GROMACS .gro file of N, CA, C and O in nm:
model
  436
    1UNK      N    1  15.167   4.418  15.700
    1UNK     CA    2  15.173   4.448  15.558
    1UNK      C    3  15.273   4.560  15.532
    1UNK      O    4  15.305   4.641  15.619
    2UNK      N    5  15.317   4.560  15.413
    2UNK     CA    6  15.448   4.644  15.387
    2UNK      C    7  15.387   4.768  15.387
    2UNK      O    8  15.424   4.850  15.471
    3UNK      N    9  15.278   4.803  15.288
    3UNK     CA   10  15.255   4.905  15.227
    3UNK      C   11  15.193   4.998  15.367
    3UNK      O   12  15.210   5.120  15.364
    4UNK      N   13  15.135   4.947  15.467
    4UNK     CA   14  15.088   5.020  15.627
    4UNK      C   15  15.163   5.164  15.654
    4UNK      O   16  15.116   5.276  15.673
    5UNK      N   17  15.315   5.110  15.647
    5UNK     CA   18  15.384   5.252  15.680
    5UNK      C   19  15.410   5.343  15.580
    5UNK      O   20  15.487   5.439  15.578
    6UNK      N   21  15.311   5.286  15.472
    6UNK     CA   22  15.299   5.420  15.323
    6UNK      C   23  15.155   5.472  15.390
    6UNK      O   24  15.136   5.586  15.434
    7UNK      N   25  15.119   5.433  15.389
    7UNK     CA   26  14.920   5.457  15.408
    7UNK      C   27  14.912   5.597  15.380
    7UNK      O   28  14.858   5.633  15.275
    8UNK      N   29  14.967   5.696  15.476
    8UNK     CA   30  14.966   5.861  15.444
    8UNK      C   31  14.991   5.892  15.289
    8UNK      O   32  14.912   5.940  15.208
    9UNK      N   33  15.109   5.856  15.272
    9UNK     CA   34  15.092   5.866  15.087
    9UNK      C   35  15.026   5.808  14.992
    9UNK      O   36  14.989   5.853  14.883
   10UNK      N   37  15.007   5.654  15.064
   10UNK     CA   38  14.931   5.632  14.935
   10UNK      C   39  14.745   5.688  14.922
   10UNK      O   40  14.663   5.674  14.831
   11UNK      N   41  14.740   5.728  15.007
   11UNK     CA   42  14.578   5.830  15.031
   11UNK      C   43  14.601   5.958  14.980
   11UNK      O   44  14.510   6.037  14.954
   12UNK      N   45  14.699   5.978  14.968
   12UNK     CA   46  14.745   6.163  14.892
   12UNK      C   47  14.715   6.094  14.753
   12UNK      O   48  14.612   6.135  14.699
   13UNK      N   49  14.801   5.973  14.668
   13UNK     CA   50  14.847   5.973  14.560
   13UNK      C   51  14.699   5.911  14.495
   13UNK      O   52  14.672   5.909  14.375
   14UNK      N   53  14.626   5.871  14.589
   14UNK     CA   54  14.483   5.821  14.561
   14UNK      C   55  14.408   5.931  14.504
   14UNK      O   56  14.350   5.942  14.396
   15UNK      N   57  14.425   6.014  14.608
   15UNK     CA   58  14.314   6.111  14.586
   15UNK      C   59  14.417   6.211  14.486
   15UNK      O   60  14.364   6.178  14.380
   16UNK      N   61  14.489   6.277  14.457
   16UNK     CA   62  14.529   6.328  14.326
   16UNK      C   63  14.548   6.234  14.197
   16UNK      O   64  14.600   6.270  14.091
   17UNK      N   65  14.502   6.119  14.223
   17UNK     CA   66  14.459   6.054  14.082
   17UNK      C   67  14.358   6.028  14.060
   17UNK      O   68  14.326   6.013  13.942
   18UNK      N   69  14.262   6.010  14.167
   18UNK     CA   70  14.060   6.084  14.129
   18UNK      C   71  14.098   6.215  14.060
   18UNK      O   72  14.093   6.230  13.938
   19UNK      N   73  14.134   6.300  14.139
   19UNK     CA   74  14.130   6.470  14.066
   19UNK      C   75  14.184   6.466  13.929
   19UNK      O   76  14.120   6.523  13.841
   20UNK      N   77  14.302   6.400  13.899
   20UNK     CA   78  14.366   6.421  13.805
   20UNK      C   79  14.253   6.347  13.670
   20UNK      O   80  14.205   6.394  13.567
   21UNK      N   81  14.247   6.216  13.736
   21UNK     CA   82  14.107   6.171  13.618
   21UNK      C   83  13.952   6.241  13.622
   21UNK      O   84  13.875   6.204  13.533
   22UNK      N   85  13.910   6.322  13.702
   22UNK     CA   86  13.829   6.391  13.691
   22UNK      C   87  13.824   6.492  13.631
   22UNK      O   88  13.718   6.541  13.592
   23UNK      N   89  13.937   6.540  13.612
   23UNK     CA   90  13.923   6.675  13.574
   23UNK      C   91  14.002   6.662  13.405
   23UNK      O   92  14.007   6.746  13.316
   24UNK      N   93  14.045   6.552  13.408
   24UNK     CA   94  14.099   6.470  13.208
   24UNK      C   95  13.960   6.484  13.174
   24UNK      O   96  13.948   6.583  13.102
   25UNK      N   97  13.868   6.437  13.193
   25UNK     CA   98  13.716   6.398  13.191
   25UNK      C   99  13.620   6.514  13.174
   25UNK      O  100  13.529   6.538  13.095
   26UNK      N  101  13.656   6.558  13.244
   26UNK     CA  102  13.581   6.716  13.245
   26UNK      C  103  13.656   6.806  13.092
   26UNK      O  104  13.604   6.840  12.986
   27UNK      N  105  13.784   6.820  13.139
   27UNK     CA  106  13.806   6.906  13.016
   27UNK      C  107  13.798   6.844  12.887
   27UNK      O  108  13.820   6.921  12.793
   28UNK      N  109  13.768   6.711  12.853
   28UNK     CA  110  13.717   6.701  12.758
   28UNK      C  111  13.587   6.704  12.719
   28UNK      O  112  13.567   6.662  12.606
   29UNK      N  113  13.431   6.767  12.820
   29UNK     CA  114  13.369   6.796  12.751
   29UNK      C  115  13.350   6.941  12.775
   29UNK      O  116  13.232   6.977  12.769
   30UNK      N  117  13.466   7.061  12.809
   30UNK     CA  118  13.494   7.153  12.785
   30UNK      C  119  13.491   7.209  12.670
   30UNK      O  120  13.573   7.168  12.589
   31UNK      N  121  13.377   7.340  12.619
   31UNK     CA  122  13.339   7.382  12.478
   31UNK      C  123  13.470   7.413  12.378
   31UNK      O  124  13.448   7.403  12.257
   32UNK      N  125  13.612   7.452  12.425
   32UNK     CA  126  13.730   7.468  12.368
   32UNK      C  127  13.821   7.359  12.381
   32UNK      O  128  13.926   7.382  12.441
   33UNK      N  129  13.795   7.232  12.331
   33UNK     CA  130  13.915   7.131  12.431
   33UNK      C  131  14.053   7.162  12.365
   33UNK      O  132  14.154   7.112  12.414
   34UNK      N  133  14.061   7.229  12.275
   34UNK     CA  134  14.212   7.252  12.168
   34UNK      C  135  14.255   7.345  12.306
   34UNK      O  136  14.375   7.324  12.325
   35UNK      N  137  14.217   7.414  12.381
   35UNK     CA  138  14.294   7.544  12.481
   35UNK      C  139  14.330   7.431  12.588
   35UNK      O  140  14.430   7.462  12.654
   36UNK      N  141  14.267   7.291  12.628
   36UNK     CA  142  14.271   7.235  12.751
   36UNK      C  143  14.360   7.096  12.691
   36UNK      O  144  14.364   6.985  12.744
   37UNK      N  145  14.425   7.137  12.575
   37UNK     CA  146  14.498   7.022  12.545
   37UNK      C  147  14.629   6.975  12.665
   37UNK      O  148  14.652   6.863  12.711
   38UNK      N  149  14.698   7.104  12.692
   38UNK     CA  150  14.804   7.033  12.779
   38UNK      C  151  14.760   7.038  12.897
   38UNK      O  152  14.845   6.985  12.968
   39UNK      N  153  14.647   7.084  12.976
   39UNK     CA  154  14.573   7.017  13.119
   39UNK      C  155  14.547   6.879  13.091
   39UNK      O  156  14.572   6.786  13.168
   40UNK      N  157  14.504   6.871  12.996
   40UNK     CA  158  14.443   6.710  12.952
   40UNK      C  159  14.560   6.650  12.939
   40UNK      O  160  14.532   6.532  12.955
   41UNK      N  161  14.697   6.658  12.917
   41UNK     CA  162  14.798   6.603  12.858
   41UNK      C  163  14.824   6.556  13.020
   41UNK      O  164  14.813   6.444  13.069
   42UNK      N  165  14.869   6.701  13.090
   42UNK     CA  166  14.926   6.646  13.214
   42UNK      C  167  14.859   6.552  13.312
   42UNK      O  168  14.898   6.445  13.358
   43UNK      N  169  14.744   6.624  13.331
   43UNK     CA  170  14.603   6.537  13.365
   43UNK      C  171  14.673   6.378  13.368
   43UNK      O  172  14.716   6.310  13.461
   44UNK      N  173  14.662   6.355  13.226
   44UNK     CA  174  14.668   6.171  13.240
   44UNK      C  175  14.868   6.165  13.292
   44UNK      O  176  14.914   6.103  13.388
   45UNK      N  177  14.920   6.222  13.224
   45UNK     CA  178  15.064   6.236  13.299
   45UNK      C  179  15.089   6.179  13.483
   45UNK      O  180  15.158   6.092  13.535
   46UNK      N  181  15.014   6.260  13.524
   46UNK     CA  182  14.986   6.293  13.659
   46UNK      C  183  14.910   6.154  13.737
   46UNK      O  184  14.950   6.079  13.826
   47UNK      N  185  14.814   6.157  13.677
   47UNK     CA  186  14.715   6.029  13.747
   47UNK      C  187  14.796   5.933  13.676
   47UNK      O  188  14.775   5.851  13.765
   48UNK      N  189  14.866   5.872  13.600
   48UNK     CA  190  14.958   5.741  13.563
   48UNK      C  191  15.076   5.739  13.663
   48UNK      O  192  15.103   5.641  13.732
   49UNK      N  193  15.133   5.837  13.665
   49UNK     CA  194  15.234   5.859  13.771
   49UNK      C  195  15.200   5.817  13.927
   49UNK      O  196  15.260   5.728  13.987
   50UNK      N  197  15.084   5.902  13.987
   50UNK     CA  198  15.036   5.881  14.170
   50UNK      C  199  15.013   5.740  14.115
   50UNK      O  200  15.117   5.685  14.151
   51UNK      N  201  14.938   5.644  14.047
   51UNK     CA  202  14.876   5.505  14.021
   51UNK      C  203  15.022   5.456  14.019
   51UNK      O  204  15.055   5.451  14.138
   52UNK      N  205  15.122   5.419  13.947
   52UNK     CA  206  15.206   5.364  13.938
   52UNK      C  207  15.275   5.387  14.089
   52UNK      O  208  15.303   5.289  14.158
   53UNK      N  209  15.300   5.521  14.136
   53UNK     CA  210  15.384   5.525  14.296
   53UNK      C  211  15.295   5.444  14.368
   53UNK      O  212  15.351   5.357  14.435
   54UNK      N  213  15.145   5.447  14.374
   54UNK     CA  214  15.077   5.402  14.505
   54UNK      C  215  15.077   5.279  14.473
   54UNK      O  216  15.009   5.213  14.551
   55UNK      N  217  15.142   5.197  14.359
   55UNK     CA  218  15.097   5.018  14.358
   55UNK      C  219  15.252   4.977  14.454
   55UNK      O  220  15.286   4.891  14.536
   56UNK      N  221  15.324   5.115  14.374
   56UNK     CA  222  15.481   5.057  14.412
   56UNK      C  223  15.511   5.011  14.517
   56UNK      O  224  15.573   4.909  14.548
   57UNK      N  225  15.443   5.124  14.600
   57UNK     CA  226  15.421   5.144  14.736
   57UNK      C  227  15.392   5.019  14.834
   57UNK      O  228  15.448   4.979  14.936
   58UNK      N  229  15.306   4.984  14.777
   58UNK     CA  230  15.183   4.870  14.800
   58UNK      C  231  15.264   4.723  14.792
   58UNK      O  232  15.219   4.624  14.848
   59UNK      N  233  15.400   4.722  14.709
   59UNK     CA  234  15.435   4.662  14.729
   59UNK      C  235  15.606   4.661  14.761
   59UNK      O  236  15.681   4.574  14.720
   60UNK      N  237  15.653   4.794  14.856
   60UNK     CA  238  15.763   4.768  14.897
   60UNK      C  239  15.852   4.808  14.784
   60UNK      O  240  15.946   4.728  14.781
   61UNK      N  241  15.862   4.900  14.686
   61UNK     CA  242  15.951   4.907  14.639
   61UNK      C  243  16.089   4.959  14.647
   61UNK      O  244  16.087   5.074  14.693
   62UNK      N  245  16.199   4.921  14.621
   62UNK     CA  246  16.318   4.940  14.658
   62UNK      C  247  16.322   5.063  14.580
   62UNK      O  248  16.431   5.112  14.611
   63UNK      N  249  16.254   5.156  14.480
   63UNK     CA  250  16.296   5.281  14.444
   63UNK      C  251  16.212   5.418  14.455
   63UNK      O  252  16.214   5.528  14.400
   64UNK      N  253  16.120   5.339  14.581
   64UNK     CA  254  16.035   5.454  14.633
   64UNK      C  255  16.101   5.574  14.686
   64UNK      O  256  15.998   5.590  14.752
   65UNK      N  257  16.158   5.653  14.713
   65UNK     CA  258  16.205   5.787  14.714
   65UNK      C  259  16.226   5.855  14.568
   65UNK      O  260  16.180   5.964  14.531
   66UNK      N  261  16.298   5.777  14.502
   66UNK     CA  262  16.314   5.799  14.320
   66UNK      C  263  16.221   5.818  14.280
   66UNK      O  264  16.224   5.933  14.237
   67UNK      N  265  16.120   5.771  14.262
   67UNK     CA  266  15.978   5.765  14.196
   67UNK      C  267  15.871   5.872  14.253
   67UNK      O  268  15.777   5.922  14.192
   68UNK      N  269  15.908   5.891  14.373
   68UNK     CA  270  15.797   5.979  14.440
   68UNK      C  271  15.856   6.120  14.444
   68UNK      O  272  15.784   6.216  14.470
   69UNK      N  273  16.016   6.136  14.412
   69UNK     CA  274  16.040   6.224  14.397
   69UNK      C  275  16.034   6.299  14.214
   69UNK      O  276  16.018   6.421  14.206
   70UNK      N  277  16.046   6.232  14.109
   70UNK     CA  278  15.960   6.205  13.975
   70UNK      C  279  15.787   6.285  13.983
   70UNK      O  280  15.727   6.373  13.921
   71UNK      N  281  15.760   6.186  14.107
   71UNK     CA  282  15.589   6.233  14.103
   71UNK      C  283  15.535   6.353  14.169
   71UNK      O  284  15.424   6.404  14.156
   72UNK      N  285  15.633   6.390  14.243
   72UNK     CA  286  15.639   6.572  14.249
   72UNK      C  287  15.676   6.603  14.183
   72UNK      O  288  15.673   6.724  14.202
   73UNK      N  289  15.737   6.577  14.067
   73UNK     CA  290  15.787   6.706  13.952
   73UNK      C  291  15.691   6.674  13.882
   73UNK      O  292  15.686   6.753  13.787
   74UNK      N  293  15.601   6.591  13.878
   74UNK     CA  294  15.464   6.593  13.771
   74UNK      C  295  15.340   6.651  13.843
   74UNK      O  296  15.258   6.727  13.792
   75UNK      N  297  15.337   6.602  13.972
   75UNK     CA  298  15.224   6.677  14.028
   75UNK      C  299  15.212   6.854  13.995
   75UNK      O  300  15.125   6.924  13.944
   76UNK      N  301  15.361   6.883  14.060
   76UNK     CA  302  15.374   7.057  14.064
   76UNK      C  303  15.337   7.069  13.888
   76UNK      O  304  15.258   7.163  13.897
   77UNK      N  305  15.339   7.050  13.800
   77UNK     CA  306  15.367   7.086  13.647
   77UNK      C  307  15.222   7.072  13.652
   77UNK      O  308  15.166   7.181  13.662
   78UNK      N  309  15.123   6.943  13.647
   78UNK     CA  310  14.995   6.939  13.662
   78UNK      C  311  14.907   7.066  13.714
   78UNK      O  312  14.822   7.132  13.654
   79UNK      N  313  14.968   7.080  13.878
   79UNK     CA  314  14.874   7.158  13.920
   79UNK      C  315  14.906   7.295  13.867
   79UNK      O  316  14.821   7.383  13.881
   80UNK      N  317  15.019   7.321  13.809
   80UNK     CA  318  15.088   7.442  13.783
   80UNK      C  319  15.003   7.463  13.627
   80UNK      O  320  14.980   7.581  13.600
   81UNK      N  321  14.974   7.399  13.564
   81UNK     CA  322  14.866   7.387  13.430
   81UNK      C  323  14.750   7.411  13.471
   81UNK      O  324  14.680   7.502  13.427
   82UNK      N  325  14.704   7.298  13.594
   82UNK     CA  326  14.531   7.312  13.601
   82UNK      C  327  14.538   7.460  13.633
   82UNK      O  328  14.488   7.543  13.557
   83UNK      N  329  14.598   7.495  13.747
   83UNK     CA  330  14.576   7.657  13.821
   83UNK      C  331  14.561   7.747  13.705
   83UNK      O  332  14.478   7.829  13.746
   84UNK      N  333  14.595   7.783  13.571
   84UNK     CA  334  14.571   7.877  13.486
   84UNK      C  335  14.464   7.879  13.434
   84UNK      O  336  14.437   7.967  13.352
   85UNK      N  337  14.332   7.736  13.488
   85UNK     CA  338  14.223   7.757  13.416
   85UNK      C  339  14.060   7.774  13.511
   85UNK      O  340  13.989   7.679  13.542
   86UNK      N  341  14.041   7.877  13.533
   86UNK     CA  342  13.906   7.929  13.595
   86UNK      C  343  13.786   7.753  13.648
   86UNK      O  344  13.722   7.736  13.752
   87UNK      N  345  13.793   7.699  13.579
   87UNK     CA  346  13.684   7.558  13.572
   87UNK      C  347  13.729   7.540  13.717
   87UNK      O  348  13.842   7.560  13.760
   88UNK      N  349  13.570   7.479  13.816
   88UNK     CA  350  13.605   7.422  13.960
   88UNK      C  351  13.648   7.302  13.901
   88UNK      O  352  13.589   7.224  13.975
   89UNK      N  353  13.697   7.243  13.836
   89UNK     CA  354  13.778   7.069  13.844
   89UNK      C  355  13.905   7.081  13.814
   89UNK      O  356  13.974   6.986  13.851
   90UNK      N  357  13.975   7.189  13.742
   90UNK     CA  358  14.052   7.247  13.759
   90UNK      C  359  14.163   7.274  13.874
   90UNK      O  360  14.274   7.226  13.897
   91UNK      N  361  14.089   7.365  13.930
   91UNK     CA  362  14.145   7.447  14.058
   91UNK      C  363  14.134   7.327  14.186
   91UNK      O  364  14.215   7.319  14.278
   92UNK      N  365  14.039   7.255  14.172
   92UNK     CA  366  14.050   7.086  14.263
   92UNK      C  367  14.150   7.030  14.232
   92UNK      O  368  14.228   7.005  14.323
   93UNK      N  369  14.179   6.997  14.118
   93UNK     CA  370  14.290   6.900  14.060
   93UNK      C  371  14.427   6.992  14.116
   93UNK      O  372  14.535   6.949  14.156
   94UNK      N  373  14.385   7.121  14.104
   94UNK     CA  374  14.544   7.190  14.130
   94UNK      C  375  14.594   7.168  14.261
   94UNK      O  376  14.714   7.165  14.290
   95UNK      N  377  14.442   7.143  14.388
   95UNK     CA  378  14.476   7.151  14.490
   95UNK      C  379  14.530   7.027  14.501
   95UNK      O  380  14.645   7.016  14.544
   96UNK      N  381  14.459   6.923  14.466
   96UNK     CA  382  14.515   6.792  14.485
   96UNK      C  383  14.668   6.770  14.434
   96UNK      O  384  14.737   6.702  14.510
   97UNK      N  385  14.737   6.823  14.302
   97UNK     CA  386  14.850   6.787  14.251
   97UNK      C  387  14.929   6.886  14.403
   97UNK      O  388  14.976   6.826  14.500
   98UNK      N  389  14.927   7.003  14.395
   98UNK     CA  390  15.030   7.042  14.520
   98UNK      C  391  15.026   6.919  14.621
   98UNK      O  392  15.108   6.828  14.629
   99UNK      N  393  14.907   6.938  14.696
   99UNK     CA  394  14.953   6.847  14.799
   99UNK      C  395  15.010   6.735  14.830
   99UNK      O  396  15.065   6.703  14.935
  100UNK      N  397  14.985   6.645  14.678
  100UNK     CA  398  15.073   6.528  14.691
  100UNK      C  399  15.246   6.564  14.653
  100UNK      O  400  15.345   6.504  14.695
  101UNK      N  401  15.238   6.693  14.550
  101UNK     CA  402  15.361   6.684  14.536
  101UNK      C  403  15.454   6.745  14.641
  101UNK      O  404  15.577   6.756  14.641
  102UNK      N  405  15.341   6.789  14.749
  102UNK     CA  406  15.456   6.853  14.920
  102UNK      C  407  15.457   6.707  14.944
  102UNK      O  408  15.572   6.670  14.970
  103UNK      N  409  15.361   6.599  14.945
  103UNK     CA  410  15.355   6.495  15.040
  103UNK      C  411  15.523   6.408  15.000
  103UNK      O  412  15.615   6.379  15.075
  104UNK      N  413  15.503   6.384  14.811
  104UNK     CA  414  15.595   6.327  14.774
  104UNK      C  415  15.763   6.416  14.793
  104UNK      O  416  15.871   6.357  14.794
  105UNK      N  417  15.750   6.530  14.803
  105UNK     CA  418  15.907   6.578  14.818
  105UNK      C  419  15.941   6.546  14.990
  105UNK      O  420  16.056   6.537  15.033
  106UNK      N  421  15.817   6.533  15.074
  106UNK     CA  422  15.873   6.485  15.183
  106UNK      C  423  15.925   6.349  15.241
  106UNK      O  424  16.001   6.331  15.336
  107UNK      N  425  15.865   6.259  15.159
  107UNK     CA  426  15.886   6.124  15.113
  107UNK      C  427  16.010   6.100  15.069
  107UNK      O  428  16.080   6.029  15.141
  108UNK      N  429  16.063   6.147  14.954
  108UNK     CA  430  16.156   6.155  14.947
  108UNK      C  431  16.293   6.205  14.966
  108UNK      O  432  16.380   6.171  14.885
  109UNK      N  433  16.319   6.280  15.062
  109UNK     CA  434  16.390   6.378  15.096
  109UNK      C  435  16.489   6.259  15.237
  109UNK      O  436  16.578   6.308  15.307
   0.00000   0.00000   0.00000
């Protein structure tokens, strides 16, 4: 199968798009959601992005370095948002957006 010699990434881009939809989810039943508007913004930003790289993936795409290098500049912005806000789904999501976006700048490089 094509997608085998993705497997490492596409398990990063998996799991920072649980975090990223977990924590969209969460800050909306956050008592201020007007302060968690652009976590929530990037949030879905972020998890549309890893979902779209990991299908790409999945199937061999000819512009996988392009795209995964895209999905580190959304991851870092994501986690670079979640990190300013105290909430544990937050500071998860932040961990998750770095790591895919080291995984994806190495991917593409």
């Amino acid at each position: 199968m094509s997608h085998e010699k993705h497997q490492q990434l596409i398990q990063v881009l998996h799991e920072c798009m649980a975090a990223c939809n977990h924590c969209f989810d969460a800050c909306l039943q956050e008592e201020n959601v007007k302060m968690m508007a652009e976590c929530i913004r990037l949030d879905r930003e972020c998890a549309d992005i890893c979902n779209f790289l990991e299908q790409a993936l999945a199937r061999n795409t000819p512009f996988a370095a392009a795209l995964a290098s895209v999905c580190a500049t959304v991851c870092e912005a994501c986690g670079n948002e979640c990190q300013k806000h105290d909430h544990d789904h937050c500071q998860e999501c932040a961990k998750a957006c770095f790591a895919c976006a080291e995984a994806c700048r190495k991917f593409a490089a």
